[in-house]
């Protein structure tokens, strides 16, 4: 099983201790002919995890994020999967006709969601009830992050030739400007919350991993 991403959810007021946190990990089992390769593991507090449970229909799950009182996961077949508050029950729907690669739910803007895949990205202002499709400034977003409903940054990159771009938006994805051109395939990005200094951290490698 290959594990790709994790997120945690505070379930008790104040998050007094680690036992108040639910941790959800998604990934996939790359085994030929497996009917449900997507996998989810859940922990209450992070001390131990449940055994991997099949989730995601027939697609590989690649990313997960916390969205208010639930988790959202995406996969390589364009599916968007939504859990209950504890990450144990999941329902999916089709969002894209090819792979999805980025999902974001800024904590400073409850109900605002962003998702991205090859040749497109989406914004929702109603907690995922509806999504509006947009064209990305480049080919796709490998990852993006938003401080609030307006300020965000995204990265894309290719392995051959090895190059990447950092994109910046001040208006929730309506417009984007290239801030950095890197000689590496950029992979992931993080940005501080709206009430903290807007410092972005970017992680990359020469091989894009």
Tab-separated table of C-alpha atoms in Angstrom:
chain	number	residue	atom	x	y	z
A	1	UNK	CA	0.000	0.000	0.000
A	2	UNK	CA	1.289	3.443	-0.899
A	3	UNK	CA	0.238	6.253	1.467
A	4	UNK	CA	0.190	9.767	0.088
A	5	UNK	CA	-1.328	12.302	2.457
A	6	UNK	CA	-2.806	12.903	5.917
A	7	UNK	CA	-4.925	15.484	7.707
A	8	UNK	CA	-6.421	15.805	11.190
A	9	UNK	CA	-9.728	16.987	12.575
A	10	UNK	CA	-10.366	18.486	16.027
A	11	UNK	CA	-13.512	16.856	17.389
A	12	UNK	CA	-13.666	18.170	20.964
A	13	UNK	CA	-13.911	21.855	21.965
A	14	UNK	CA	-10.468	23.291	22.568
A	15	UNK	CA	-8.590	20.181	21.395
A	16	UNK	CA	-7.373	19.595	24.948
A	17	UNK	CA	-5.271	16.574	24.054
A	18	UNK	CA	-4.136	14.336	21.251
A	19	UNK	CA	-7.043	11.975	21.915
A	20	UNK	CA	-9.366	14.697	20.596
A	21	UNK	CA	-7.872	14.512	17.114
A	22	UNK	CA	-8.943	12.268	14.275
A	23	UNK	CA	-6.219	11.484	11.752
A	24	UNK	CA	-7.158	10.193	8.300
A	25	UNK	CA	-4.645	8.711	5.866
A	26	UNK	CA	-5.522	7.823	2.273
A	27	UNK	CA	-3.598	5.862	-0.327
A	28	UNK	CA	-3.911	2.907	-2.636
A	29	UNK	CA	-2.812	-0.659	-3.217
A	30	UNK	CA	-1.112	-0.979	-6.590
A	31	UNK	CA	-2.160	-4.564	-7.252
A	32	UNK	CA	-3.384	-5.584	-10.728
A	33	UNK	CA	-7.044	-6.555	-10.815
A	34	UNK	CA	-7.896	-5.207	-7.360
A	35	UNK	CA	-11.546	-4.102	-7.437
A	36	UNK	CA	-11.178	-1.294	-4.862
A	37	UNK	CA	-7.543	-0.150	-4.691
A	38	UNK	CA	-8.226	3.049	-2.693
A	39	UNK	CA	-7.509	2.674	1.031
A	40	UNK	CA	-8.245	4.682	4.182
A	41	UNK	CA	-6.782	4.365	7.685
A	42	UNK	CA	-8.190	6.255	10.688
A	43	UNK	CA	-6.775	7.030	14.132
A	44	UNK	CA	-8.213	8.692	17.211
A	45	UNK	CA	-5.229	10.595	18.588
A	46	UNK	CA	-2.546	9.188	16.293
A	47	UNK	CA	-1.324	6.480	18.676
A	48	UNK	CA	-2.593	3.615	16.534
A	49	UNK	CA	-4.438	3.270	13.257
A	50	UNK	CA	-7.204	1.074	11.963
A	51	UNK	CA	-6.363	-1.515	9.365
A	52	UNK	CA	-6.654	-0.161	5.794
A	53	UNK	CA	-10.250	-0.133	4.573
A	54	UNK	CA	-11.155	-0.126	0.859
A	55	UNK	CA	-12.690	3.190	-0.245
A	56	UNK	CA	-12.994	4.992	-3.560
A	57	UNK	CA	-14.740	2.648	-5.927
A	58	UNK	CA	-12.194	1.622	-8.538
A	59	UNK	CA	-9.814	4.566	-8.275
A	60	UNK	CA	-6.555	5.255	-6.490
A	61	UNK	CA	-6.893	7.909	-3.768
A	62	UNK	CA	-4.033	10.409	-3.766
A	63	UNK	CA	-4.877	13.395	-1.531
A	64	UNK	CA	-7.024	14.211	1.500
A	65	UNK	CA	-7.865	17.422	3.344
A	66	UNK	CA	-9.916	18.572	6.294
A	67	UNK	CA	-13.044	20.538	5.339
A	68	UNK	CA	-14.798	21.889	8.456
A	69	UNK	CA	-16.539	18.832	9.956
A	70	UNK	CA	-15.495	16.195	7.421
A	71	UNK	CA	-12.683	15.021	5.176
A	72	UNK	CA	-12.450	15.251	1.388
A	73	UNK	CA	-10.300	12.943	-0.741
A	74	UNK	CA	-9.578	12.883	-4.469
A	75	UNK	CA	-8.383	10.223	-6.870
A	76	UNK	CA	-6.790	9.438	-10.192
A	77	UNK	CA	-10.122	8.774	-11.918
A	78	UNK	CA	-11.527	12.240	-11.179
A	79	UNK	CA	-13.584	11.304	-8.133
A	80	UNK	CA	-14.263	13.544	-5.129
A	81	UNK	CA	-14.921	11.546	-1.951
A	82	UNK	CA	-16.553	12.969	1.188
A	83	UNK	CA	-16.472	11.380	4.638
A	84	UNK	CA	-18.380	11.681	7.864
A	85	UNK	CA	-16.791	13.544	10.802
A	86	UNK	CA	-14.652	10.555	11.812
A	87	UNK	CA	-13.522	9.493	8.361
A	88	UNK	CA	-15.154	6.076	8.555
A	89	UNK	CA	-17.999	6.430	6.039
A	90	UNK	CA	-17.389	7.786	2.522
A	91	UNK	CA	-19.482	8.781	-0.503
A	92	UNK	CA	-18.091	9.757	-3.894
A	93	UNK	CA	-19.053	11.617	-7.039
A	94	UNK	CA	-17.465	12.295	-10.392
A	95	UNK	CA	-15.844	15.737	-10.739
A	96	UNK	CA	-13.329	15.345	-13.586
A	97	UNK	CA	-12.885	13.098	-16.624
A	98	UNK	CA	-9.224	12.467	-15.764
A	99	UNK	CA	-7.012	12.664	-12.695
A	100	UNK	CA	-7.416	15.102	-9.813
A	101	UNK	CA	-4.235	16.183	-8.079
A	102	UNK	CA	-4.994	18.962	-5.570
A	103	UNK	CA	-7.656	19.701	-2.965
A	104	UNK	CA	-7.800	22.629	-0.522
A	105	UNK	CA	-10.270	23.893	2.071
A	106	UNK	CA	-8.963	27.101	3.725
A	107	UNK	CA	-9.780	27.168	7.434
A	108	UNK	CA	-10.309	30.935	7.315
A	109	UNK	CA	-13.123	30.525	4.767
A	110	UNK	CA	-15.592	27.812	5.834
A	111	UNK	CA	-17.544	26.459	2.884
A	112	UNK	CA	-14.944	27.468	0.289
A	113	UNK	CA	-13.259	24.551	-1.497
A	114	UNK	CA	-10.756	24.278	-4.324
A	115	UNK	CA	-9.888	21.208	-6.411
A	116	UNK	CA	-7.618	20.765	-9.419
A	117	UNK	CA	-6.620	18.230	-12.038
A	118	UNK	CA	-5.286	18.055	-15.536
A	119	UNK	CA	-6.368	21.131	-17.516
A	120	UNK	CA	-8.857	22.486	-14.970
A	121	UNK	CA	-9.499	23.665	-11.437
A	122	UNK	CA	-12.737	24.178	-9.516
A	123	UNK	CA	-14.036	26.475	-6.799
A	124	UNK	CA	-17.034	25.908	-4.535
A	125	UNK	CA	-18.536	28.558	-2.263
A	126	UNK	CA	-21.254	26.331	-0.793
A	127	UNK	CA	-19.285	23.567	0.871
A	128	UNK	CA	-19.085	21.415	-2.224
A	129	UNK	CA	-22.747	21.407	-3.228
A	130	UNK	CA	-21.763	22.991	-6.534
A	131	UNK	CA	-18.410	23.642	-8.230
A	132	UNK	CA	-17.485	26.214	-10.877
A	133	UNK	CA	-14.856	25.085	-13.364
A	134	UNK	CA	-11.949	27.356	-14.386
A	135	UNK	CA	-8.946	27.107	-16.673
A	136	UNK	CA	-5.546	26.988	-14.925
A	137	UNK	CA	-2.844	29.482	-15.905
A	138	UNK	CA	-0.606	26.617	-17.038
A	139	UNK	CA	-1.254	22.961	-17.769
A	140	UNK	CA	-2.362	21.957	-14.288
A	141	UNK	CA	-1.770	22.467	-10.556
A	142	UNK	CA	0.304	19.765	-8.886
A	143	UNK	CA	-0.762	21.303	-5.581
A	144	UNK	CA	-2.168	24.535	-4.214
A	145	UNK	CA	-2.952	26.171	-0.874
A	146	UNK	CA	-5.129	29.085	0.213
A	147	UNK	CA	-4.827	31.356	3.260
A	148	UNK	CA	-8.458	32.391	2.868
A	149	UNK	CA	-11.080	32.655	0.128
A	150	UNK	CA	-8.885	35.044	-1.895
A	151	UNK	CA	-5.144	34.653	-1.317
A	152	UNK	CA	-3.579	31.454	-2.599
A	153	UNK	CA	-0.604	29.897	-4.331
A	154	UNK	CA	-0.154	26.893	-6.588
A	155	UNK	CA	2.681	24.921	-8.128
A	156	UNK	CA	3.117	22.878	-11.262
A	157	UNK	CA	6.087	21.059	-12.692
A	158	UNK	CA	7.369	18.559	-15.210
A	159	UNK	CA	10.091	15.936	-14.957
A	160	UNK	CA	11.309	16.195	-18.552
A	161	UNK	CA	12.323	18.894	-18.980
A	162	UNK	CA	12.741	19.465	-15.238
A	163	UNK	CA	11.019	22.764	-14.530
A	164	UNK	CA	8.334	24.242	-12.335
A	165	UNK	CA	6.295	27.377	-11.693
A	166	UNK	CA	4.901	28.992	-8.569
A	167	UNK	CA	1.584	30.750	-9.272
A	168	UNK	CA	-0.058	33.389	-7.043
A	169	UNK	CA	-3.662	34.555	-6.887
A	170	UNK	CA	-5.008	37.527	-4.873
A	171	UNK	CA	-8.640	36.980	-5.847
A	172	UNK	CA	-9.598	33.363	-5.277
A	173	UNK	CA	-8.412	32.050	-8.618
A	174	UNK	CA	-9.894	34.697	-10.893
A	175	UNK	CA	-6.382	35.741	-11.919
A	176	UNK	CA	-2.924	34.199	-11.513
A	177	UNK	CA	0.607	35.520	-11.870
A	178	UNK	CA	3.830	33.529	-12.115
A	179	UNK	CA	6.102	34.390	-9.178
A	180	UNK	CA	8.921	31.844	-9.516
A	181	UNK	CA	10.287	29.747	-12.387
A	182	UNK	CA	12.287	26.853	-10.936
A	183	UNK	CA	14.648	24.349	-12.581
A	184	UNK	CA	12.849	21.520	-10.763
A	185	UNK	CA	9.497	19.781	-10.931
A	186	UNK	CA	7.689	21.418	-8.000
A	187	UNK	CA	5.492	19.049	-6.051
A	188	UNK	CA	3.701	20.622	-3.073
A	189	UNK	CA	3.134	23.950	-1.334
A	190	UNK	CA	1.880	25.323	1.986
A	191	UNK	CA	0.785	28.800	3.003
A	192	UNK	CA	0.182	30.371	6.414
A	193	UNK	CA	-3.322	31.079	7.664
A	194	UNK	CA	-4.818	34.488	6.976
A	195	UNK	CA	-4.107	35.711	10.525
A	196	UNK	CA	-0.377	34.875	10.275
A	197	UNK	CA	2.402	36.212	8.037
A	198	UNK	CA	1.701	35.053	4.475
A	199	UNK	CA	4.855	32.996	4.098
A	200	UNK	CA	4.679	30.097	1.639
A	201	UNK	CA	6.832	27.001	1.961
A	202	UNK	CA	7.643	24.967	-1.137
A	203	UNK	CA	9.147	21.510	-1.235
A	204	UNK	CA	10.733	20.115	-4.386
A	205	UNK	CA	13.462	17.886	-5.710
A	206	UNK	CA	15.404	17.470	-8.894
A	207	UNK	CA	13.339	14.376	-9.694
A	208	UNK	CA	10.057	15.987	-8.680
A	209	UNK	CA	9.592	13.843	-5.555
